[in-house]
Amino acid sequence: MYLGGCDMHMPYAGFGLWLKIQIMAAKTLYDSFSKSLIEEVHRWGSMKQTGVSLRYMLEFGSRFTDRNLLLAAQFLHKELPIRIARRAIELQSLPYGLSDKPAILKVRDWYLDSFRDLRSFPDIKDKNDEQEFTKMINLIKVRHNNVVPTMALGVQQLKKDLDPKLDYKDLDDIHQFLDRFYMSRIGIRMLIGQHVAMHEPNPPPDRIGYIHTKMSPVEVARNASEDARSVCLREYGSAPEVTVYGDPDFTFPYVPNHLHLMVFELVKNSLRAVEERFMDSDKIAPPIRIIVADGLEDVTIKVSDEGGGIPRSGLPRIFTYLYSTAKNPLDERADLGTADIATMAGYGFGLPISRLYARYFGGDLQIISMEGYGTDAYLHLSRLGDSQEPLP
């Protein structure tokens, strides 16, 4: 199983050109933010964050009233600036010169812009205010759509400048920052997305915002696997089969997009490992096996492959952001503006971000490898849904 691929939605068509245009003036944009705004960012960044749980979102959203929407908007009006301010402050003071990379500068400016928009919005007092606020935070969510690939490119820019002999353990502060940054981003997008989705006039059956009250993990795993096989087919011209075992009628409350994203990444890594191991072999590539188990506390999804595994010495690195067994996409594209296709692997963000998604609602992701044979990935999803957000 390949461990350390790109994020699930790494650069897509047109992203490279778009990014080139966006970062041309990034270094000077910070000067356009007033001193008073920067001071306000630091003041809000020191405030305490308030976490919520999946169960709370579910119960609160099930009582759908204008009053509840108003209360939710008032909560977000105060909570989002705190979370965004914390990230903007960190983006300004990263080690090894990471803060000065053009892509990182651009991300920082998005956070400052979003903080300013939120703080400029007046107190929310009635339904009209709430609706206007909802439109505004949805625009903020769209503004941040490209944060993951942009941050990945910034980290790759740093990696190219670092001493190749430098041990990844020496960059632990960067890994810890990225864990905090992406966990915070997951939370921000969940809160905004949940609120915006509550306004859909005709929501799908059994949906409360982003949450599916009767989500079938088997169905999601099958869909994610097919999407991953499509990427593998495009990259290699063929793809091993994927078999899913489990009760298709079993359901539990969860966020389907999160699960799709995690399974997609795990299956994509397994497909790459198996495809490359058996590419020149006369043997038929063995299938990737997915098993969905329904426990009292957790739903566990195991993704197993026979892709050769990885050595034990490499296991500590698989959840870091500067490690990948694949060729660095930037080595193939010296010009960042040409990074405009979804590569199979190489950015090293897929696994660590998948683990953050699992941990966001109290789950986890574990990897067990048998070098010379294959890898098993265990994705644990909490059924209880009552753990608080892990707020960085």
Coordinates of C-alpha atoms in Angstrom, one line a residue:
M1 CA 0.0 0.0 0.0
Y2 CA 1.4 3.4 -0.9
L3 CA 1.5 5.7 2.0
G4 CA 1.9 9.4 1.5
G5 CA -0.1 10.5 -1.5
C6 CA -1.6 13.8 -2.4
D7 CA -4.7 15.2 -0.8
M8 CA -8.0 13.9 -2.2
H9 CA -8.6 17.0 -4.3
M10 CA -5.0 18.0 -5.2
P11 CA -4.5 20.4 -8.0
Y12 CA -7.2 20.1 -10.7
A13 CA -7.6 21.7 -14.1
G14 CA -6.7 25.3 -14.2
F15 CA -5.4 25.5 -10.6
G16 CA -1.8 26.2 -11.6
L17 CA -2.6 29.1 -13.8
W18 CA -5.0 30.5 -11.3
L19 CA -2.3 30.2 -8.5
K20 CA 0.3 32.0 -10.6
I21 CA -1.9 35.0 -11.0
Q22 CA -3.0 35.0 -7.4
I23 CA 0.5 34.9 -5.8
M24 CA 2.2 37.4 -8.1
A25 CA 1.6 40.2 -5.6
A26 CA 1.3 38.1 -2.5
K27 CA 4.3 39.5 -0.7
T28 CA 2.9 43.1 -0.8
L29 CA -0.7 42.3 0.0
Y30 CA 0.1 42.1 3.8
D31 CA 1.0 45.8 3.6
S32 CA -2.6 46.6 2.5
F33 CA -4.0 45.3 5.9
S34 CA -4.2 48.1 8.4
K35 CA -2.3 48.1 11.7
S36 CA -5.5 48.2 13.6
L37 CA -6.8 45.1 11.8
I38 CA -3.6 43.2 12.6
E39 CA -3.9 44.2 16.3
E40 CA -7.5 43.0 16.2
V41 CA -6.4 39.7 14.8
H42 CA -4.0 39.2 17.7
R43 CA -6.7 40.2 20.2
W44 CA -9.2 37.7 18.8
G45 CA -6.6 35.0 18.4
S46 CA -6.0 35.0 22.2
M47 CA -9.7 34.3 22.9
K48 CA -10.9 30.8 23.8
Q49 CA -12.4 28.6 21.1
T50 CA -15.7 26.7 21.7
G51 CA -15.9 23.1 20.4
V52 CA -19.0 21.2 19.3
S53 CA -19.8 17.5 18.8
L54 CA -21.4 15.6 16.0
R55 CA -24.2 14.6 18.4
Y56 CA -24.8 18.3 19.3
M57 CA -24.9 19.3 15.6
L58 CA -27.3 16.5 14.9
E59 CA -29.7 17.3 17.8
F60 CA -29.5 21.1 17.3
G61 CA -30.1 20.7 13.5
S62 CA -33.0 18.3 14.0
R63 CA -34.9 21.1 15.7
F64 CA -35.1 23.3 12.6
T65 CA -36.5 26.7 13.4
D66 CA -35.7 30.3 12.5
R67 CA -34.8 30.8 16.1
N68 CA -32.2 28.0 16.0
L69 CA -30.7 29.3 12.8
L70 CA -30.4 32.8 14.4
L71 CA -28.7 31.3 17.4
A72 CA -26.3 29.3 15.2
A73 CA -25.4 32.4 13.2
Q74 CA -24.8 34.4 16.3
F75 CA -22.5 31.6 17.6
L76 CA -20.6 31.5 14.3
H77 CA -20.3 35.3 14.2
K78 CA -18.2 35.1 17.3
E79 CA -16.5 31.7 16.9
L80 CA -15.2 31.9 13.4
P81 CA -13.1 35.1 13.8
I82 CA -11.4 33.4 16.8
R83 CA -10.5 30.3 14.8
I84 CA -9.5 32.2 11.7
A85 CA -7.4 34.7 13.7
R86 CA -5.4 31.9 15.3
R87 CA -4.4 30.5 12.0
A88 CA -3.6 33.9 10.5
I89 CA -1.2 34.5 13.4
E90 CA 0.5 31.2 12.9
L91 CA 0.9 31.6 9.2
Q92 CA 2.9 34.8 9.8
S93 CA 5.5 33.2 12.1
L94 CA 6.5 29.7 10.6
P95 CA 10.0 28.4 10.9
Y96 CA 12.6 27.7 8.1
G97 CA 11.2 30.6 6.1
L98 CA 8.0 28.8 5.3
S99 CA 6.0 32.0 6.0
D100 CA 7.8 33.7 3.1
K101 CA 6.9 31.2 0.5
P102 CA 4.5 32.8 -2.1
A103 CA 1.8 30.2 -1.7
I104 CA 1.8 30.5 2.1
L105 CA 1.6 34.2 1.8
K106 CA -1.5 33.9 -0.3
V107 CA -3.1 31.6 2.2
R108 CA -2.4 34.0 5.0
D109 CA -4.0 36.8 3.0
W110 CA -7.1 34.7 2.5
Y111 CA -7.4 34.3 6.3
L112 CA -6.9 38.0 6.9
D113 CA -9.5 38.8 4.3
S114 CA -12.0 36.4 5.9
F115 CA -11.3 37.8 9.4
R116 CA -11.9 41.3 8.2
D117 CA -15.2 40.3 6.5
L118 CA -16.4 38.6 9.6
R119 CA -15.5 41.4 12.0
S120 CA -17.1 44.0 9.6
F121 CA -20.4 42.2 9.7
P122 CA -22.8 43.8 12.2
D123 CA -24.5 42.0 15.0
I124 CA -27.1 39.5 13.9
K125 CA -30.5 40.4 15.3
D126 CA -33.1 39.0 12.9
K127 CA -33.9 36.6 10.1
N128 CA -32.7 39.0 7.4
D129 CA -29.3 39.5 9.2
E130 CA -29.0 35.8 9.5
Q131 CA -29.6 35.2 5.8
E132 CA -27.1 37.8 4.8
F133 CA -24.5 36.4 7.2
T134 CA -25.1 32.9 5.7
K135 CA -24.4 34.3 2.2
M136 CA -21.2 35.9 3.5
I137 CA -19.7 32.9 5.3
N138 CA -20.5 30.7 2.2
L139 CA -18.4 33.1 0.2
I140 CA -15.6 32.7 2.8
K141 CA -15.8 28.9 2.4
V142 CA -15.5 29.3 -1.3
R143 CA -12.5 31.6 -0.9
H144 CA -10.7 28.9 1.1
N145 CA -11.5 26.1 -1.3
N146 CA -7.9 25.9 -2.6
V147 CA -6.1 26.2 0.7
V148 CA -5.0 22.5 0.8
P149 CA -3.3 22.4 -2.7
T150 CA -1.9 25.9 -2.1
M151 CA -0.4 25.0 1.2
A152 CA 0.9 21.7 -0.3
L153 CA 2.7 23.7 -3.0
G154 CA 4.1 26.0 -0.4
V155 CA 5.5 23.1 1.6
Q156 CA 6.9 21.6 -1.5
Q157 CA 8.6 24.9 -2.3
L158 CA 10.2 24.7 1.2
K159 CA 11.2 21.1 0.7
K160 CA 13.1 21.9 -2.5
D161 CA 15.1 24.6 -0.6
L162 CA 16.0 22.4 2.4
D163 CA 19.1 20.3 2.8
P164 CA 18.2 16.9 1.5
K165 CA 20.2 15.3 4.4
L166 CA 17.9 17.0 6.9
D167 CA 15.9 14.4 8.8
Y168 CA 12.2 14.8 8.8
K169 CA 12.2 14.6 12.6
D170 CA 14.1 17.9 12.7
L171 CA 11.0 19.5 11.1
D172 CA 8.6 18.4 13.8
D173 CA 7.5 21.9 14.5
I174 CA 6.3 22.2 10.9
H175 CA 4.4 18.9 11.1
Q176 CA 2.7 20.0 14.3
F177 CA 1.8 23.4 12.8
L178 CA 0.3 21.6 9.7
D179 CA -1.7 19.3 12.0
R180 CA -3.1 22.2 13.9
F181 CA -3.8 24.2 10.7
Y182 CA -5.6 21.4 8.9
M183 CA -7.6 20.3 11.9
S184 CA -8.7 23.9 12.4
R185 CA -9.6 24.1 8.7
I186 CA -11.7 20.9 8.9
G187 CA -13.6 22.4 11.9
I188 CA -14.2 25.8 10.2
R189 CA -15.5 24.2 7.0
M190 CA -17.7 21.8 8.9
L191 CA -19.3 24.6 10.9
I192 CA -19.8 26.9 7.9
G193 CA -20.9 24.0 5.6
Q194 CA -23.4 22.7 8.2
H195 CA -25.0 26.1 8.7
V196 CA -25.2 26.8 5.0
A197 CA -26.6 23.4 4.2
M198 CA -29.4 23.9 6.7
H199 CA -30.8 26.5 4.3
E200 CA -31.3 24.1 1.4
P201 CA -35.0 24.3 0.4
N202 CA -35.2 20.6 -0.5
P203 CA -32.7 18.6 1.5
P204 CA -32.0 15.0 0.5
P205 CA -33.8 12.4 2.7
D206 CA -32.3 11.7 6.1
R207 CA -30.0 14.7 5.9
I208 CA -29.4 17.3 8.6
G209 CA -27.1 19.7 6.9
Y210 CA -23.8 17.9 6.2
I211 CA -24.8 15.0 8.4
H212 CA -26.5 11.9 7.0
T213 CA -28.6 10.3 9.8
K214 CA -28.6 6.9 8.0
M215 CA -25.3 6.8 6.2
S216 CA -24.3 3.4 4.7
P217 CA -20.5 3.1 5.1
V218 CA -20.6 0.2 2.6
E219 CA -22.2 2.4 0.0
V220 CA -19.8 5.3 0.6
A221 CA -16.8 2.9 0.5
R222 CA -18.0 1.5 -2.9
N223 CA -18.4 5.0 -4.4
A224 CA -15.1 6.2 -3.1
S225 CA -13.4 3.1 -4.4
E226 CA -14.8 3.6 -7.9
D227 CA -13.6 7.2 -7.8
A228 CA -10.1 6.1 -6.8
R229 CA -10.0 3.4 -9.5
S230 CA -10.9 6.1 -12.1
V231 CA -7.8 8.1 -11.0
C232 CA -5.7 4.9 -11.2
L233 CA -7.0 4.1 -14.7
R234 CA -6.1 7.6 -15.9
E235 CA -2.7 7.4 -14.4
Y236 CA -1.7 3.8 -15.3
G237 CA -4.2 2.6 -17.9
S238 CA -5.4 -0.1 -15.7
A239 CA -6.6 -0.6 -12.1
P240 CA -6.9 -3.6 -9.7
E241 CA -10.4 -4.6 -8.6
V242 CA -11.7 -3.5 -5.2
T243 CA -14.1 -5.7 -3.3
V244 CA -16.2 -4.4 -0.4
Y245 CA -17.5 -6.7 2.4
G246 CA -20.1 -5.7 4.9
D247 CA -23.8 -5.3 5.5
P248 CA -25.1 -2.8 2.9
D249 CA -28.2 -2.2 5.1
F250 CA -26.2 -1.1 8.1
T251 CA -26.3 2.7 8.7
F252 CA -25.2 5.2 11.3
P253 CA -25.1 9.1 11.6
Y254 CA -21.9 10.5 10.0
V255 CA -20.7 13.0 7.4
P256 CA -20.5 11.2 4.0
N257 CA -18.1 13.6 2.5
H258 CA -15.6 13.0 5.2
L259 CA -15.8 9.3 4.9
H260 CA -15.6 9.4 1.1
L261 CA -12.5 11.5 1.3
M262 CA -10.8 9.1 3.8
V263 CA -11.6 5.9 1.9
F264 CA -10.7 7.5 -1.4
E265 CA -7.2 8.3 -0.1
L266 CA -6.6 4.9 1.4
V267 CA -7.9 3.0 -1.7
K268 CA -6.0 5.3 -4.0
N269 CA -2.7 4.6 -2.2
S270 CA -3.4 0.8 -2.2
L271 CA -4.2 0.8 -5.9
R272 CA -1.0 2.6 -6.7
A273 CA 1.1 0.2 -4.6
V274 CA -0.5 -2.9 -6.2
E275 CA -0.4 -1.5 -9.7
E276 CA 3.3 -0.7 -9.5
R277 CA 4.2 -4.0 -7.9
F278 CA 2.4 -6.1 -10.5
M279 CA 3.0 -3.8 -13.5
D280 CA 5.6 -6.0 -15.1
S281 CA 4.4 -9.3 -13.7
D282 CA 2.5 -12.1 -15.5
K283 CA 0.3 -12.5 -12.4
I284 CA -3.0 -10.9 -12.2
A285 CA -3.0 -8.0 -9.7
P286 CA -4.8 -9.1 -6.5
P287 CA -7.8 -7.0 -5.5
I288 CA -7.9 -4.5 -2.7
R289 CA -10.2 -5.7 0.1
I290 CA -12.4 -3.4 2.1
I291 CA -14.2 -4.8 5.2
V292 CA -16.8 -2.7 7.1
A293 CA -17.3 -3.9 10.7
D294 CA -20.1 -2.6 13.0
G295 CA -19.0 -2.4 16.6
L296 CA -20.7 -1.1 19.7
E297 CA -18.4 2.0 20.0
D298 CA -16.8 2.2 16.6
V299 CA -17.5 1.5 12.9
T300 CA -14.1 0.1 11.6
I301 CA -13.2 0.1 7.9
K302 CA -10.2 -2.0 7.0
V303 CA -8.5 -1.5 3.6
S304 CA -6.1 -4.3 2.8
D305 CA -3.7 -4.7 -0.2
E306 CA -0.9 -6.8 -1.4
G307 CA 1.2 -4.0 -2.7
G308 CA 4.4 -5.0 -0.9
G309 CA 4.0 -2.9 2.2
I310 CA 6.7 -0.5 3.5
P311 CA 9.7 -1.1 5.8
R312 CA 9.3 -0.5 9.5
S313 CA 11.8 2.3 9.3
G314 CA 9.4 4.2 7.1
L315 CA 6.3 3.8 9.3
P316 CA 7.1 6.8 11.6
R317 CA 7.1 9.1 8.6
I318 CA 3.9 8.2 6.9
F319 CA 1.8 10.7 8.8
T320 CA 4.2 13.6 8.2
Y321 CA 3.7 16.2 5.5
L322 CA 7.2 16.2 4.0
Y323 CA 7.4 12.5 3.2
S324 CA 6.2 10.6 0.2
T325 CA 7.4 7.5 -1.5
A326 CA 6.2 8.9 -4.8
K327 CA 8.1 11.2 -7.1
N328 CA 7.6 14.8 -6.2
P329 CA 5.2 16.4 -8.7
L330 CA 7.2 19.6 -8.6
D331 CA 10.3 17.7 -9.8
E332 CA 8.3 17.0 -12.9
R333 CA 6.9 20.5 -13.2
A334 CA 9.5 23.1 -12.3
D335 CA 6.9 25.8 -13.2
L336 CA 4.2 25.8 -10.5
G337 CA 1.8 27.1 -13.1
T338 CA 1.7 23.7 -14.8
A339 CA 0.5 21.8 -11.7
D340 CA -3.0 21.6 -13.2
I341 CA -3.9 17.9 -13.1
A342 CA -4.8 15.6 -10.3
T343 CA -1.7 13.5 -9.8
M344 CA -1.9 10.0 -8.4
A345 CA 0.5 10.7 -5.5
G346 CA 3.5 12.7 -4.5
Y347 CA 2.5 15.6 -2.2
G348 CA 2.5 13.6 1.0
F349 CA -0.6 15.2 2.4
G350 CA -3.2 12.5 1.9
L351 CA -2.6 10.2 4.9
P352 CA -2.0 12.9 7.6
I353 CA -5.1 14.8 6.5
S354 CA -7.2 11.6 6.4
R355 CA -6.2 10.9 10.0
L356 CA -7.3 14.4 11.0
Y357 CA -10.7 13.9 9.4
A358 CA -11.0 10.6 11.4
R359 CA -10.0 12.3 14.7
Y360 CA -12.2 15.3 14.2
F361 CA -15.3 13.3 15.3
G362 CA -13.4 11.0 17.8
G363 CA -12.1 8.3 15.4
D364 CA -8.6 7.4 14.3
L365 CA -6.5 5.9 11.5
Q366 CA -3.9 3.3 12.0
I367 CA -1.5 1.7 9.5
I368 CA 0.0 -1.8 9.9
S369 CA 2.4 -2.9 7.2
M370 CA 3.9 -6.3 6.4
E371 CA 7.0 -5.6 4.3
G372 CA 7.2 -7.9 1.3
Y373 CA 3.5 -8.5 1.3
G374 CA 1.1 -5.6 1.8
T375 CA -0.5 -3.1 4.2
D376 CA -3.7 -2.9 6.2
A377 CA -5.2 0.5 7.1
Y378 CA -7.8 0.6 9.9
L379 CA -10.1 3.5 9.8
H380 CA -12.0 3.9 13.1
L381 CA -15.2 6.0 13.2
S382 CA -16.8 6.8 16.5
R383 CA -20.5 5.7 16.6
L384 CA -21.2 7.7 19.8
G385 CA -20.6 11.1 18.2
D386 CA -20.3 12.9 21.5
S387 CA -16.6 13.7 21.5
Q388 CA -15.8 17.4 21.3
E389 CA -13.9 18.9 18.4
P390 CA -10.1 18.6 19.0
L391 CA -9.5 22.4 18.9
P392 CA -5.8 23.3 18.1

